[in-house]
Short mmCIF file of C-alpha atoms (C1' of nucleotides) in Angstrom, two decimals:
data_model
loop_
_atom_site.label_atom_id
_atom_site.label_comp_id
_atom_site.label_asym_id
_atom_site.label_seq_id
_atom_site.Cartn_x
_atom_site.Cartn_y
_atom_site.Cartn_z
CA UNK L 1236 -58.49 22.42 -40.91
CA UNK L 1237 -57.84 18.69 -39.60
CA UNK L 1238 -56.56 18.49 -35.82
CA UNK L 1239 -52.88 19.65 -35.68
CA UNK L 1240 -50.34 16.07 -34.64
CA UNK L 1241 -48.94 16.32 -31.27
CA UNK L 1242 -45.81 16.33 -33.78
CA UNK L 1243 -46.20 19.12 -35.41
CA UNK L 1244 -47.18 20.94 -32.35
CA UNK L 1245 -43.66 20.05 -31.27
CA UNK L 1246 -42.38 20.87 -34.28
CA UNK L 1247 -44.06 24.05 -34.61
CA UNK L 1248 -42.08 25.32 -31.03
CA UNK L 1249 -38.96 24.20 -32.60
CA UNK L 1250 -39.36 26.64 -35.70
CA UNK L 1251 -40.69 29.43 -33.32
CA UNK L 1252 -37.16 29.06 -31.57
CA UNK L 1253 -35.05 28.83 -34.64
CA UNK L 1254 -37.10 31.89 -36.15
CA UNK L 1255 -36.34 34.23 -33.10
CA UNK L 1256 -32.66 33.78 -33.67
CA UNK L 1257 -32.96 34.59 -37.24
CA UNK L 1258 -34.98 37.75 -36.10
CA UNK L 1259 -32.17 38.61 -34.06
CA UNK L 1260 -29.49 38.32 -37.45
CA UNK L 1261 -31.90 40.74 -39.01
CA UNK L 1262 -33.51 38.47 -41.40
CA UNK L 1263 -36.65 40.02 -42.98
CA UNK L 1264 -37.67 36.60 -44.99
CA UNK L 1265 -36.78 32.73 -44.91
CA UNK L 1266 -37.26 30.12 -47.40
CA UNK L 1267 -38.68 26.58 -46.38
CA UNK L 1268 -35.81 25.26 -47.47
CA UNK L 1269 -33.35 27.45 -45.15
CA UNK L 1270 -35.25 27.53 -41.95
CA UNK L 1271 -35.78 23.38 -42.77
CA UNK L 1272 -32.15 22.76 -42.66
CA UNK L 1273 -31.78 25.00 -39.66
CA UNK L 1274 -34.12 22.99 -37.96
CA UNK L 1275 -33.39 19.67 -39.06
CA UNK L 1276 -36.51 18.88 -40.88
CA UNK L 1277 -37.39 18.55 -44.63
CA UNK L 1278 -39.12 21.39 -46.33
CA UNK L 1279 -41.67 19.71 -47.29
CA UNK L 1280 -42.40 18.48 -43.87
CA UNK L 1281 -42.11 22.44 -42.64
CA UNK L 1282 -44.53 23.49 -45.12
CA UNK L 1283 -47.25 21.06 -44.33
CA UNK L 1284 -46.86 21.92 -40.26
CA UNK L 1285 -47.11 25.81 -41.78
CA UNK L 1286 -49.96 24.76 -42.90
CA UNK L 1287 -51.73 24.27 -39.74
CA UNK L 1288 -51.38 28.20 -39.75
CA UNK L 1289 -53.20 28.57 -42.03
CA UNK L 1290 -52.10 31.23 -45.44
CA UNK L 1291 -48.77 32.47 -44.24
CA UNK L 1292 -46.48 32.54 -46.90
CA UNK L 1293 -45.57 34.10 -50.34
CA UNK L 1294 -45.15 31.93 -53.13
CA UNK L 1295 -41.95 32.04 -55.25
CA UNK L 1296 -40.61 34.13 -51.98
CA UNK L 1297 -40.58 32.65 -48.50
CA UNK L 1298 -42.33 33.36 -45.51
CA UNK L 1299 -41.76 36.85 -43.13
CA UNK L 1300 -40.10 36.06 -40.67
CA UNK L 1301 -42.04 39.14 -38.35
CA UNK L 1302 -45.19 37.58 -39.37
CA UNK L 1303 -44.40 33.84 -39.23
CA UNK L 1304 -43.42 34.68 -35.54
CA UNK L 1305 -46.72 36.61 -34.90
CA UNK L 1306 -48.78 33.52 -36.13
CA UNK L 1307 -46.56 30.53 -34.62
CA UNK L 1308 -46.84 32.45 -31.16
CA UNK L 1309 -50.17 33.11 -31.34
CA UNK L 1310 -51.21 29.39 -32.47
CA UNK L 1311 -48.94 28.07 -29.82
CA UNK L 1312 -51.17 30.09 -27.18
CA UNK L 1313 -52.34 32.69 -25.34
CA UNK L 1314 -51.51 29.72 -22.83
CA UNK L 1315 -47.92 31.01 -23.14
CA UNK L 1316 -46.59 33.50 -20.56
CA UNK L 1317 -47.78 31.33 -17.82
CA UNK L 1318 -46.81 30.98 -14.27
CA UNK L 1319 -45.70 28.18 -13.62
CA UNK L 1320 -44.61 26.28 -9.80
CA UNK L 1321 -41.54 23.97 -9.03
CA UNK L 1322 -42.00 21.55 -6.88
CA UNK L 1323 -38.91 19.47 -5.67
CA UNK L 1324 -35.64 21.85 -4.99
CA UNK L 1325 -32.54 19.39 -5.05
CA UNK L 1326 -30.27 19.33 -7.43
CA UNK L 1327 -32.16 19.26 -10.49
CA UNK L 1328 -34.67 21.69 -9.16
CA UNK L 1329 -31.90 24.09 -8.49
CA UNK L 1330 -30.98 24.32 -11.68
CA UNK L 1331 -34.60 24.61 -13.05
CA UNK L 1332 -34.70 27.67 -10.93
CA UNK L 1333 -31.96 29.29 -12.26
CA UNK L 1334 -32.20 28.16 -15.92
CA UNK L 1335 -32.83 31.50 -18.02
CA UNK L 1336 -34.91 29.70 -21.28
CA UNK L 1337 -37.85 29.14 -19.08
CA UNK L 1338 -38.14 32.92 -19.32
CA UNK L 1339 -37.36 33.31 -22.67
CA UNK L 1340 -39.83 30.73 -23.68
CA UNK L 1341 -42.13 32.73 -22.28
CA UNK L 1342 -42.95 31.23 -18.50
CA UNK L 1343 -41.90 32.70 -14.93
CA UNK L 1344 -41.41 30.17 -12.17
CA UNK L 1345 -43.41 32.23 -9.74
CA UNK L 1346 -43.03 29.84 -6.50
CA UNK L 1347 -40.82 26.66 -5.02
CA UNK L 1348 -41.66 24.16 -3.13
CA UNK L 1349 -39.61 21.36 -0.85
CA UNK L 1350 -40.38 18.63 1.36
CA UNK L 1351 -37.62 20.22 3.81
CA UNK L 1352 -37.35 24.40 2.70
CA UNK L 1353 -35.12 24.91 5.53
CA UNK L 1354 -32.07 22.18 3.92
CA UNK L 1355 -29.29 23.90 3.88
CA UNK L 1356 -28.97 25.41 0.20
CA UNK L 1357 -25.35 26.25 -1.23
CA UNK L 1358 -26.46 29.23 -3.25
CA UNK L 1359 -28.29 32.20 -3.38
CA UNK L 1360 -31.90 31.25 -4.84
CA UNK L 1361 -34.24 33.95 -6.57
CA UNK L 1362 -37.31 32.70 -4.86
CA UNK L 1363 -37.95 31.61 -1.23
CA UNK L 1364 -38.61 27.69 -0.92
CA UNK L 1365 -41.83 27.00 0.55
CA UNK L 1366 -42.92 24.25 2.49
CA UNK L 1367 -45.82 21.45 0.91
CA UNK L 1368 -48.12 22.33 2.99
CA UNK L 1369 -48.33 25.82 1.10
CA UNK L 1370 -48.77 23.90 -2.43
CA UNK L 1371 -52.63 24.11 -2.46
CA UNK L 1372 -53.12 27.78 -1.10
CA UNK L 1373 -50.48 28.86 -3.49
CA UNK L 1374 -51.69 27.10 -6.71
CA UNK L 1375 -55.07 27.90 -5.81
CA UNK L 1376 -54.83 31.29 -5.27
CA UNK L 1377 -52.57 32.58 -8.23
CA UNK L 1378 -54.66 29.88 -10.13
CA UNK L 1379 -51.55 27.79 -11.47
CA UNK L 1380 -52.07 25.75 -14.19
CA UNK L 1381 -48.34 23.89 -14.47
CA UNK L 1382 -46.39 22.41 -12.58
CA UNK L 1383 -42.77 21.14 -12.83
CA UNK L 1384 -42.14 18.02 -11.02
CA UNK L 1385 -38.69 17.61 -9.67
CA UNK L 1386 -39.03 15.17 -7.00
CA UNK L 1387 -37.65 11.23 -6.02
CA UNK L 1388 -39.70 8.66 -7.97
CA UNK L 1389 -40.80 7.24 -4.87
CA UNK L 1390 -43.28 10.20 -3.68
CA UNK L 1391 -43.92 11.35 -7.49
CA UNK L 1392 -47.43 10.10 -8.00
CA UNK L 1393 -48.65 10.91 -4.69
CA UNK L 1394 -47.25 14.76 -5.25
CA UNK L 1395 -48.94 14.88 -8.79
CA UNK L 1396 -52.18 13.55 -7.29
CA UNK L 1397 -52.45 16.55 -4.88
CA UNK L 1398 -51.47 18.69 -7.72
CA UNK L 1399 -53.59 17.78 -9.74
CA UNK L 1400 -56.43 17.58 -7.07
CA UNK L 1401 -56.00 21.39 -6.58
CA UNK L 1402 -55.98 22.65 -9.61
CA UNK L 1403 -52.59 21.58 -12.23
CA UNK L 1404 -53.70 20.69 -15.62
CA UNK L 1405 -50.26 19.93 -17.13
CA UNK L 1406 -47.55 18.60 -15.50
CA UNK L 1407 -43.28 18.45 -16.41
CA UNK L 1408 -42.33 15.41 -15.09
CA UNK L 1409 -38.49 14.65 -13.91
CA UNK L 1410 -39.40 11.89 -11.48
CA UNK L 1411 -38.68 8.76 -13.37
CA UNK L 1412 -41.87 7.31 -13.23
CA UNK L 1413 -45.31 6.85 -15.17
CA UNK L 1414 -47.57 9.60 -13.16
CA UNK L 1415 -51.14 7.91 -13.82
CA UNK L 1416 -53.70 10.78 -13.84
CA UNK L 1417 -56.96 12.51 -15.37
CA UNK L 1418 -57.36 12.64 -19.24
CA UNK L 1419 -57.88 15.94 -18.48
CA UNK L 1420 -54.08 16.58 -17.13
CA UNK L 1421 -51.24 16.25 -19.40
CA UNK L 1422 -48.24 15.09 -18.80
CA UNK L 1423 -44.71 15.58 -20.38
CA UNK L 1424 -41.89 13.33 -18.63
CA UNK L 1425 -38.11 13.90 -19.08
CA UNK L 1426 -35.91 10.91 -18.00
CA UNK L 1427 -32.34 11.34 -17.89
CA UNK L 1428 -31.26 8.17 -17.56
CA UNK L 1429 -33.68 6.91 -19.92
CA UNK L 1430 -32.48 9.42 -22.86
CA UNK L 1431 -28.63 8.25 -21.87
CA UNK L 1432 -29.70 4.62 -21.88
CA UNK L 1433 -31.74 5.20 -25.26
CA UNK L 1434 -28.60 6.36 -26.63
CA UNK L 1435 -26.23 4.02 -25.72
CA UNK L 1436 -28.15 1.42 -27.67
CA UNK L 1437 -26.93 3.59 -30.92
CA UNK L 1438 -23.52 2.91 -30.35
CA UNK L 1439 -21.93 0.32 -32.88
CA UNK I 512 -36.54 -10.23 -36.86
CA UNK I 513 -37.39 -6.79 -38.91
CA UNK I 514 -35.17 -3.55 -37.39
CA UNK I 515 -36.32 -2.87 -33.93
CA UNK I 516 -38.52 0.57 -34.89
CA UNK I 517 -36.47 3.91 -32.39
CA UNK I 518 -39.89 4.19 -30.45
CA UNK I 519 -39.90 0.20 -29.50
CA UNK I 520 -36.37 0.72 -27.96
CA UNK I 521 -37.24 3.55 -26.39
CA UNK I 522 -40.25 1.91 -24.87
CA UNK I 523 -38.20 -1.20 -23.91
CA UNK I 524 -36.10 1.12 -21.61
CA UNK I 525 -39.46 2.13 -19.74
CA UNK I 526 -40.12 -1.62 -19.38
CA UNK I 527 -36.93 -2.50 -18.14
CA UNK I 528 -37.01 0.59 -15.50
CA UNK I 529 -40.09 -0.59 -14.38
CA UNK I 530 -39.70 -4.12 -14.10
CA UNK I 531 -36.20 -3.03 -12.10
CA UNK I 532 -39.08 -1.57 -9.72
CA UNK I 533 -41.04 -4.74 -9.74
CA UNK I 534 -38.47 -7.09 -8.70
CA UNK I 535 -37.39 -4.66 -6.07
CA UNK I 536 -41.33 -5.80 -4.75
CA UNK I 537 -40.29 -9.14 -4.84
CA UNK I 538 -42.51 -9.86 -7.74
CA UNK I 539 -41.46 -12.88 -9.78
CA UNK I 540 -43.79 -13.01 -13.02
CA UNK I 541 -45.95 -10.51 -14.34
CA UNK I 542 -48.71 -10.42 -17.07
CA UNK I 543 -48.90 -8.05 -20.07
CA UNK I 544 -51.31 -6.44 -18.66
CA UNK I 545 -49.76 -5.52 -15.49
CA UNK I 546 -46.72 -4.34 -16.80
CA UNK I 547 -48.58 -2.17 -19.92
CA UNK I 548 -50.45 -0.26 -17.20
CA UNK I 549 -47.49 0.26 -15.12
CA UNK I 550 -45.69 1.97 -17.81
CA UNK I 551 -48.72 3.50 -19.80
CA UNK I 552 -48.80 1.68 -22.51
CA UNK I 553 -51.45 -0.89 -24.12
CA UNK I 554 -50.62 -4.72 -23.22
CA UNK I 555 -51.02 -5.35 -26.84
CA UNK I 556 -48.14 -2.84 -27.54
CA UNK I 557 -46.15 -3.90 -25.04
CA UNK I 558 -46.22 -7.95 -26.51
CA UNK I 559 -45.25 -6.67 -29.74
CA UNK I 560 -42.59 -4.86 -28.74
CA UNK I 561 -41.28 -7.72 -26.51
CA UNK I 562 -41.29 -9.62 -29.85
CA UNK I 563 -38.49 -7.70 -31.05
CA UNK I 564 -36.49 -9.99 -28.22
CA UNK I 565 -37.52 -13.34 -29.09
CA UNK I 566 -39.43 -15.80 -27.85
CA UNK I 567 -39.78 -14.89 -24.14
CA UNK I 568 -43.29 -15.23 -22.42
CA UNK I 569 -45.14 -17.98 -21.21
CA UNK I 570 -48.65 -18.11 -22.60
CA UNK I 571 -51.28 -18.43 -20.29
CA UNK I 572 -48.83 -17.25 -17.51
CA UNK I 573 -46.65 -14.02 -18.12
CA UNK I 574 -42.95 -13.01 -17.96
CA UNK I 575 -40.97 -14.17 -15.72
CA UNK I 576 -39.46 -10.86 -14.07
CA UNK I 577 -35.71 -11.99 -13.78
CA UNK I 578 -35.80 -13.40 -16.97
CA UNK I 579 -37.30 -10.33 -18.72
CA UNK I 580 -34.90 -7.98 -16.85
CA UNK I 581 -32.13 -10.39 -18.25
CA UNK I 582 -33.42 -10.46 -21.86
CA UNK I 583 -34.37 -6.52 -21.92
CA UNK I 584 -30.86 -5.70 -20.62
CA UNK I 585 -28.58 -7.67 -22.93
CA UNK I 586 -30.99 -6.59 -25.83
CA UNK I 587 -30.18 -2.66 -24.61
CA UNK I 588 -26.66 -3.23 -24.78
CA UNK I 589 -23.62 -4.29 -24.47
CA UNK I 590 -23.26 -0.69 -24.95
CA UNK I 591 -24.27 0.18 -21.24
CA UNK I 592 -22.08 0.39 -18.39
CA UNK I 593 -20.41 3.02 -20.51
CA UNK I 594 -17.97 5.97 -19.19
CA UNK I 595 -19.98 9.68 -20.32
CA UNK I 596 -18.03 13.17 -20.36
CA UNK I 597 -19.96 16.61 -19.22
CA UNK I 598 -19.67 19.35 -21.05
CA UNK I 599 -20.20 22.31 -19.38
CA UNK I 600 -21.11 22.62 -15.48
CA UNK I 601 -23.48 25.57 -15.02
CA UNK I 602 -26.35 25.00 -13.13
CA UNK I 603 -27.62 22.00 -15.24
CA UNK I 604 -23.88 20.41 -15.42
CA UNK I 605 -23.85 20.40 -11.76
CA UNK I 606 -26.88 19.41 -11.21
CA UNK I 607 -26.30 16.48 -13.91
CA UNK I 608 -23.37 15.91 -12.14
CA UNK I 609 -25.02 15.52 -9.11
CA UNK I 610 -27.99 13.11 -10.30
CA UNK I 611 -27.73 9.60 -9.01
CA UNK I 612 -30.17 8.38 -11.62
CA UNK I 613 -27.45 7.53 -14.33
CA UNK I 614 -25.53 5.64 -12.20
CA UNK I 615 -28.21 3.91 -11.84
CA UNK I 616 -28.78 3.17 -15.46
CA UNK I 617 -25.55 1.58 -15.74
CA UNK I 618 -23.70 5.21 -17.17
CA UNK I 619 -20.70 7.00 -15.16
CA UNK I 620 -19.46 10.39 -15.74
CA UNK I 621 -15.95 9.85 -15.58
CA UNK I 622 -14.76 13.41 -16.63
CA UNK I 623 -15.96 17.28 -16.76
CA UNK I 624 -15.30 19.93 -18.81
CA UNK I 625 -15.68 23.38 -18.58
CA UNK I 626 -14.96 26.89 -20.24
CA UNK I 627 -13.80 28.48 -16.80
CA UNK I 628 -12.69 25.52 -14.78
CA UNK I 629 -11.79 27.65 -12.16
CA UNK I 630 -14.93 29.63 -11.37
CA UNK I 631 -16.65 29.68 -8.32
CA UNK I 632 -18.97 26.30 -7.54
CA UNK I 633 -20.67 26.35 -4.48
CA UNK I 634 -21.34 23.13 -3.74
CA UNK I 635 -18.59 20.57 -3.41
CA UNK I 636 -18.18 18.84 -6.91
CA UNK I 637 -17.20 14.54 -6.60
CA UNK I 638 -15.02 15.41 -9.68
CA UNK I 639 -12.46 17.88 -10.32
CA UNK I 640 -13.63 19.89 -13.57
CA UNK I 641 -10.91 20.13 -16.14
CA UNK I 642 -10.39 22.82 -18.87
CA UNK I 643 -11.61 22.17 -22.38
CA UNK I 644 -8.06 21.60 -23.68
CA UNK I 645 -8.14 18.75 -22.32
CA UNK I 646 -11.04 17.37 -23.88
CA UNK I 647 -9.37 15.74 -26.90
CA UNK I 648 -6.57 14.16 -24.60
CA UNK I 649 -9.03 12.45 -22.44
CA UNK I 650 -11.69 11.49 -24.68
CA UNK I 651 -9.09 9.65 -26.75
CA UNK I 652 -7.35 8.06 -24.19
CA UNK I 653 -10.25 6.49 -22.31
CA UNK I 654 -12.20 5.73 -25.86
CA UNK I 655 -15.09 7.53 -24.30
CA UNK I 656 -17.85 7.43 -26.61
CA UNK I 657 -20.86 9.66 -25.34
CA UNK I 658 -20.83 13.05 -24.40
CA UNK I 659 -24.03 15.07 -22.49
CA UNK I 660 -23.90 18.63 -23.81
CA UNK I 661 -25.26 21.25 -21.37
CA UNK I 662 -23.60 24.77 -22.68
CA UNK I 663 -25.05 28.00 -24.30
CA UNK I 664 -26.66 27.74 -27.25
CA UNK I 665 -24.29 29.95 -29.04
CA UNK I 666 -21.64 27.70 -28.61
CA UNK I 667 -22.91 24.19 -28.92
CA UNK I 668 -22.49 22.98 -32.48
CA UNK I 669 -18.66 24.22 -32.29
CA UNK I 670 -18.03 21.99 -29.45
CA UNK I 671 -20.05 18.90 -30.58
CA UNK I 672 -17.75 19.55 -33.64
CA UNK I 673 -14.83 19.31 -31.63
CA UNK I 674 -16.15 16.16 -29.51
CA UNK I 675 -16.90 14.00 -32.97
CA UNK I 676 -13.66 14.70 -34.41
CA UNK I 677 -12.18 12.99 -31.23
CA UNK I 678 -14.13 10.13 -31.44
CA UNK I 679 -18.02 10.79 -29.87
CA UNK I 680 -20.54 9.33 -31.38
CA UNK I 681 -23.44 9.77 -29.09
CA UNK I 682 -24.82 13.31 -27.48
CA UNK I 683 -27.06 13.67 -24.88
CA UNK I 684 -27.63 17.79 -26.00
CA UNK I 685 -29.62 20.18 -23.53
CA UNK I 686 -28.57 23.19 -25.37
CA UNK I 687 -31.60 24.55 -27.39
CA UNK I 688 -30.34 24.38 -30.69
CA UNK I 689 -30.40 21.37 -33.47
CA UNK I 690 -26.75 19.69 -33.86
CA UNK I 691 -25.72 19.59 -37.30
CA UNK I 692 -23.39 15.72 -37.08
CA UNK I 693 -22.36 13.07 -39.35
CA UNK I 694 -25.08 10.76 -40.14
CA UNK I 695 -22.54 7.89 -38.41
CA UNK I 696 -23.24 10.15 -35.18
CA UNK I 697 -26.50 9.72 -32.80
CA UNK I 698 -28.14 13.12 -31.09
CA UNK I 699 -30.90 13.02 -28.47
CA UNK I 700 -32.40 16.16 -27.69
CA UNK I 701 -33.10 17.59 -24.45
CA UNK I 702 -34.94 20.63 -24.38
CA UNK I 703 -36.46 22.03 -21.15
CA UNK I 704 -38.28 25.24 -22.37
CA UNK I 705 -39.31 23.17 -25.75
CA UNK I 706 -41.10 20.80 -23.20
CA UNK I 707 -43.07 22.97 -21.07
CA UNK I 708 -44.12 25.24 -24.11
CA UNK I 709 -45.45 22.13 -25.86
CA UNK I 710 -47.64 21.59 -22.13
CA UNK I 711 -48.65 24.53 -22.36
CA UNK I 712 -50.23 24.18 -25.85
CA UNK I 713 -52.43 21.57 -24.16
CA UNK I 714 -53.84 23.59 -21.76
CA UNK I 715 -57.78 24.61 -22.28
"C1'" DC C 1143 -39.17 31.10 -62.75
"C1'" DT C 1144 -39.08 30.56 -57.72
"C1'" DG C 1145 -40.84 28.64 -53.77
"C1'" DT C 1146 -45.37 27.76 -51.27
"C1'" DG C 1147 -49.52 24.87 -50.63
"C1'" DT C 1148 -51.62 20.35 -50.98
"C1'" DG C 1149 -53.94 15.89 -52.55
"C1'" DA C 1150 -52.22 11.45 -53.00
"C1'" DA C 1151 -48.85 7.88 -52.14
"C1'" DG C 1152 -45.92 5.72 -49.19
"C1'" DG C 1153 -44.01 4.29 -44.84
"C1'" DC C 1154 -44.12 3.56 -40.18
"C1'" DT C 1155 -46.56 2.47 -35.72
"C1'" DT C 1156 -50.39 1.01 -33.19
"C1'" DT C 1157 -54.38 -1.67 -32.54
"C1'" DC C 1158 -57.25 -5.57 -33.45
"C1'" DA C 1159 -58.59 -10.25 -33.60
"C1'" DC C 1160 -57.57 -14.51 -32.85
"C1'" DA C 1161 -54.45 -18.57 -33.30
"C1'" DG C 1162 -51.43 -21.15 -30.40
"C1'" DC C 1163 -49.17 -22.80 -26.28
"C1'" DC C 1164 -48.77 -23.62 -21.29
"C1'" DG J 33 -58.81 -21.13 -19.17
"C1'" DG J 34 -55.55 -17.69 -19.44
"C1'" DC J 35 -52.29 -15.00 -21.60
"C1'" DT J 36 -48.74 -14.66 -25.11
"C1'" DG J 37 -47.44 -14.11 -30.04
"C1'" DT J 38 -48.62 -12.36 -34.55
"C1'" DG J 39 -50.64 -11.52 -39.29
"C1'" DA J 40 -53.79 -8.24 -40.93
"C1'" DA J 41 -56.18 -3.81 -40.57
"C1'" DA J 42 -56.32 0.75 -39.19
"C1'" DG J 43 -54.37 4.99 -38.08
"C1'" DC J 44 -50.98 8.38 -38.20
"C1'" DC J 45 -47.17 10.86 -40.10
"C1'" DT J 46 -43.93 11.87 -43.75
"C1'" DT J 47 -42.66 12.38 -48.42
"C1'" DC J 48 -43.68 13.09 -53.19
"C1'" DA J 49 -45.21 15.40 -57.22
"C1'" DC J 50 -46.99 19.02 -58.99
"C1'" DA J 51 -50.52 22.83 -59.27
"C1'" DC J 52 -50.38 27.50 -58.59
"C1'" DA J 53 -49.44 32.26 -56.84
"C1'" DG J 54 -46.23 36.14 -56.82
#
DNA sequence: CTGTGTGAAGGCTTTCACAGCC
DNA sequence: GGCTGTGAAAGCCTTCACACAG
């Protein structure tokens, strides 16, 4: 089997999700055509990213949905069900902290840190906020492989460069700026204002 | 000129962010080069793409960084500098509330909705959040045109149902399921767990 | 006869190589 | 000489058409 696209990969998640619901209305099988449309793909395109499963489905019948959640979550990793740090606890980290998919999806947000843990925080938090200077001990000792990066543009690199320099292979970035780092790290960046912006420029 | 490809535009946000950052350094011209590695891109990319706004460069010299800026932002839009309604101020509403980086892009949230107006927010909010009956009135009477999305998943594609039929036509959507919208309607997806499960594919 | 799996075709995007202008 | 602009080539991804299994 040919290397699976960095699209597909994405895709692939996005089927796992959709699938999970359908588990939950009871659905014992789904055509490529239904769980396309739920997904907003084409079936064909679903098939061929199936295929990177390898033989999953019946022919003439569809595809269980039990077992096309076994393989998706086992091709997706054993790198699932990670722990995974926050670094940067303003606004945006706040709500990282309490968002509930992160769980779901499988990963546990197992410390926070700030520049300034003491700032006064409005609401209860579920973890204690750590100060920076704990960032290596922690990642090194739980061995930490993500990180999520919720911190001003301005310090982002230099934050990601001690991440990385103790251990963080992937990185979530929020900061909205190119981090420039190892081939061996990768990075995924979410820009607000850049997905707003990109938007905008659909209007007519 | 041929259609400007969705990836180009996208790309031609970066540039513009970064070049924002440039000037800010006092920087008055800047080579193909420069500005590819600043943004992560090849410079070879980054021309073509820049053809898709005419005839700007000077060859054996660079952009000129005002100019660029100038060019990049009309080509964006006209459609900046736009009013945006929240919908739905949990823990990522507020914190989208909160984030200063929209403003920056040229985007205000003029107006919040949620399901429970009333319930407790611990922080102090700079807008007053309204109930969702009033979402028609003051969509339609401001001609607001984009809406960011950030409710349950169970109850998103009712209420981007409700916000086309008043007039939306672009949706910034953090809530983990795929909008189904009229074609003449433009969806960017924002999904946090998606993103960190597709890192953690990448891990070794 | 239904619906998956897949080679081949088609379409889109990126990269290359170099012509052209300052 | 240096760096942009661009046709052509390469690479990647999606769609098609249909073989084939249940």
């Amino acid at each position: 089997m040919k290397r699976t696209p960095r699209r597909t990969i994405y895709r692939l998640s996005v089927y796992l999700r959709s699938l999970q619901r359908l588990k939950e209305k009871q659905l014992v099988s789904v055509s490529s055509e239904t769980l396309a449309r739920a997904t907003g793909v084409k079936p064909t395109q679903l098939r061929k990213d199936i295929t990177h499963l390898g033989q999953v489905g019946k022919r003439g019948f569809g595809y269980q949905v039990e077992d096309l959640i076994r393989k998706l979550t086992e091709f997706m990793g054993a790198n699932r069900f990670q722990p995974v740090v926050l670094v940067g606890v303003g606004n945006l980290g706040t709500a990282l902290l309490s968002y509930r998919g992160f769980e779901r999806a499988g990963f546990e947000i197992v410390a926070a840190f700030d520049a300034d843990p003491a700032r006064f925080r409005s609401k209860e938090l579920p973890l204690k906020i750590l100060p920076m200077d704990d960032l290596a001990a922690v990642i090194k000792e739980r061995g930490i492989k993500i990180a999520i990066l919720a911190i001003p543009g301005t310090v982002a690199q230099e934050v990601a460069n001690r991440l990385v320099n103790v251990g963080i292979t992937a990185i979530l970035n929020f900061a909205p700026v190119i981090l420039l780092t190892p081939d061996s790290v990768v990075v995924n960046n979410v820009d607000l204002a850049l997905e707003l912006e990109n938007l905008a420029y659909f209007i007519q």
